[in-house]
């Protein structure tokens, strides 16, 4: 499971949850979600593990592509 906690345009904390990496990947490729790429991510977790990510929502996809996520399965 992937959980992305971010600040929206009105600085309200929001969380997007995806059941799997594949679900997250599909949402990014299909542009199915209404989250702006420039929103600041506060916390990124994969299967309950904090990935210590600091950046924007739009860069999460590329960050996760470079990680060895199998260590958290």
Short mmCIF file of C-alpha atoms in Angstrom, two decimals:
data_model
loop_
_atom_site.label_atom_id
_atom_site.label_comp_id
_atom_site.label_asym_id
_atom_site.label_seq_id
_atom_site.Cartn_x
_atom_site.Cartn_y
_atom_site.Cartn_z
CA UNK A 1 0.00 0.00 0.00
CA UNK A 2 1.19 3.50 -0.83
CA UNK A 3 0.07 6.50 1.21
CA UNK A 4 0.97 10.00 0.09
CA UNK A 5 0.24 12.83 2.51
CA UNK A 6 0.47 16.26 0.93
CA UNK A 7 -0.62 19.89 1.37
CA UNK A 8 -3.24 21.09 -1.11
CA UNK A 9 -3.58 24.64 -2.50
CA UNK A 10 -5.28 25.85 0.70
CA UNK A 11 -2.52 24.23 2.82
CA UNK A 12 -4.89 21.52 4.07
CA UNK A 13 -3.30 18.14 4.69
CA UNK A 14 -4.72 15.42 2.42
CA UNK A 15 -3.86 11.77 1.93
CA UNK A 16 -4.05 9.65 -1.23
CA UNK A 17 -3.99 5.88 -0.75
CA UNK A 18 -3.24 3.23 -3.35
CA UNK A 19 -3.57 -0.50 -2.69
CA UNK A 20 -0.43 -1.31 -4.69
CA UNK A 21 2.42 0.25 -6.62
CA UNK A 22 0.66 -0.87 -9.81
CA UNK A 23 -2.50 1.06 -8.83
CA UNK A 24 -0.40 4.16 -8.22
CA UNK A 25 1.42 3.70 -11.52
CA UNK A 26 -1.87 3.34 -13.43
CA UNK A 27 -3.27 6.49 -11.82
CA UNK A 28 -0.20 8.46 -12.88
CA UNK A 29 -0.13 7.17 -16.44
CA UNK A 30 -3.85 7.73 -16.96
CA UNK A 31 -3.93 11.12 -15.17
CA UNK A 32 -6.98 9.90 -13.25
CA UNK A 33 -6.46 11.87 -10.07
CA UNK A 34 -6.98 15.56 -9.43
CA UNK A 35 -3.82 16.23 -7.45
CA UNK A 36 -1.58 19.00 -8.76
CA UNK A 37 2.04 18.05 -9.43
CA UNK A 38 3.32 21.03 -7.43
CA UNK A 39 1.66 20.04 -4.11
CA UNK A 40 4.28 19.47 -1.42
CA UNK A 41 4.45 15.94 -0.04
CA UNK A 42 4.61 15.76 3.75
CA UNK A 43 4.96 11.99 4.06
CA UNK A 44 5.34 9.01 1.73
CA UNK A 45 4.90 5.47 3.00
CA UNK A 46 5.08 2.10 1.28
CA UNK A 47 3.62 -0.89 3.15
CA UNK A 48 3.87 1.09 6.38
CA UNK A 49 7.52 2.11 5.89
CA UNK A 50 8.33 5.82 5.83
CA UNK A 51 10.40 6.47 2.71
CA UNK A 52 11.74 9.83 3.92
CA UNK A 53 10.73 11.55 0.67
CA UNK A 54 10.97 15.34 0.39
CA UNK A 55 9.54 16.86 -2.76
CA UNK A 56 6.42 17.40 -4.82
CA UNK A 57 3.58 15.07 -5.70
CA UNK A 58 4.61 15.15 -9.35
CA UNK A 59 8.04 13.70 -8.55
CA UNK A 60 6.79 10.80 -6.38
CA UNK A 61 6.40 8.53 -9.42
CA UNK A 62 10.02 9.04 -10.51
CA UNK A 63 11.28 8.69 -6.94
CA UNK A 64 9.49 5.36 -6.49
CA UNK A 65 10.81 4.07 -9.83
CA UNK A 66 14.36 4.43 -8.46
CA UNK A 67 13.68 2.69 -5.14
CA UNK A 68 14.13 -0.99 -4.30
CA UNK A 69 10.60 -1.45 -3.00
CA UNK A 70 10.96 -5.24 -2.74
CA UNK A 71 12.76 -4.79 0.58
CA UNK A 72 9.45 -3.58 2.08
CA UNK A 73 7.25 -6.49 0.91
#
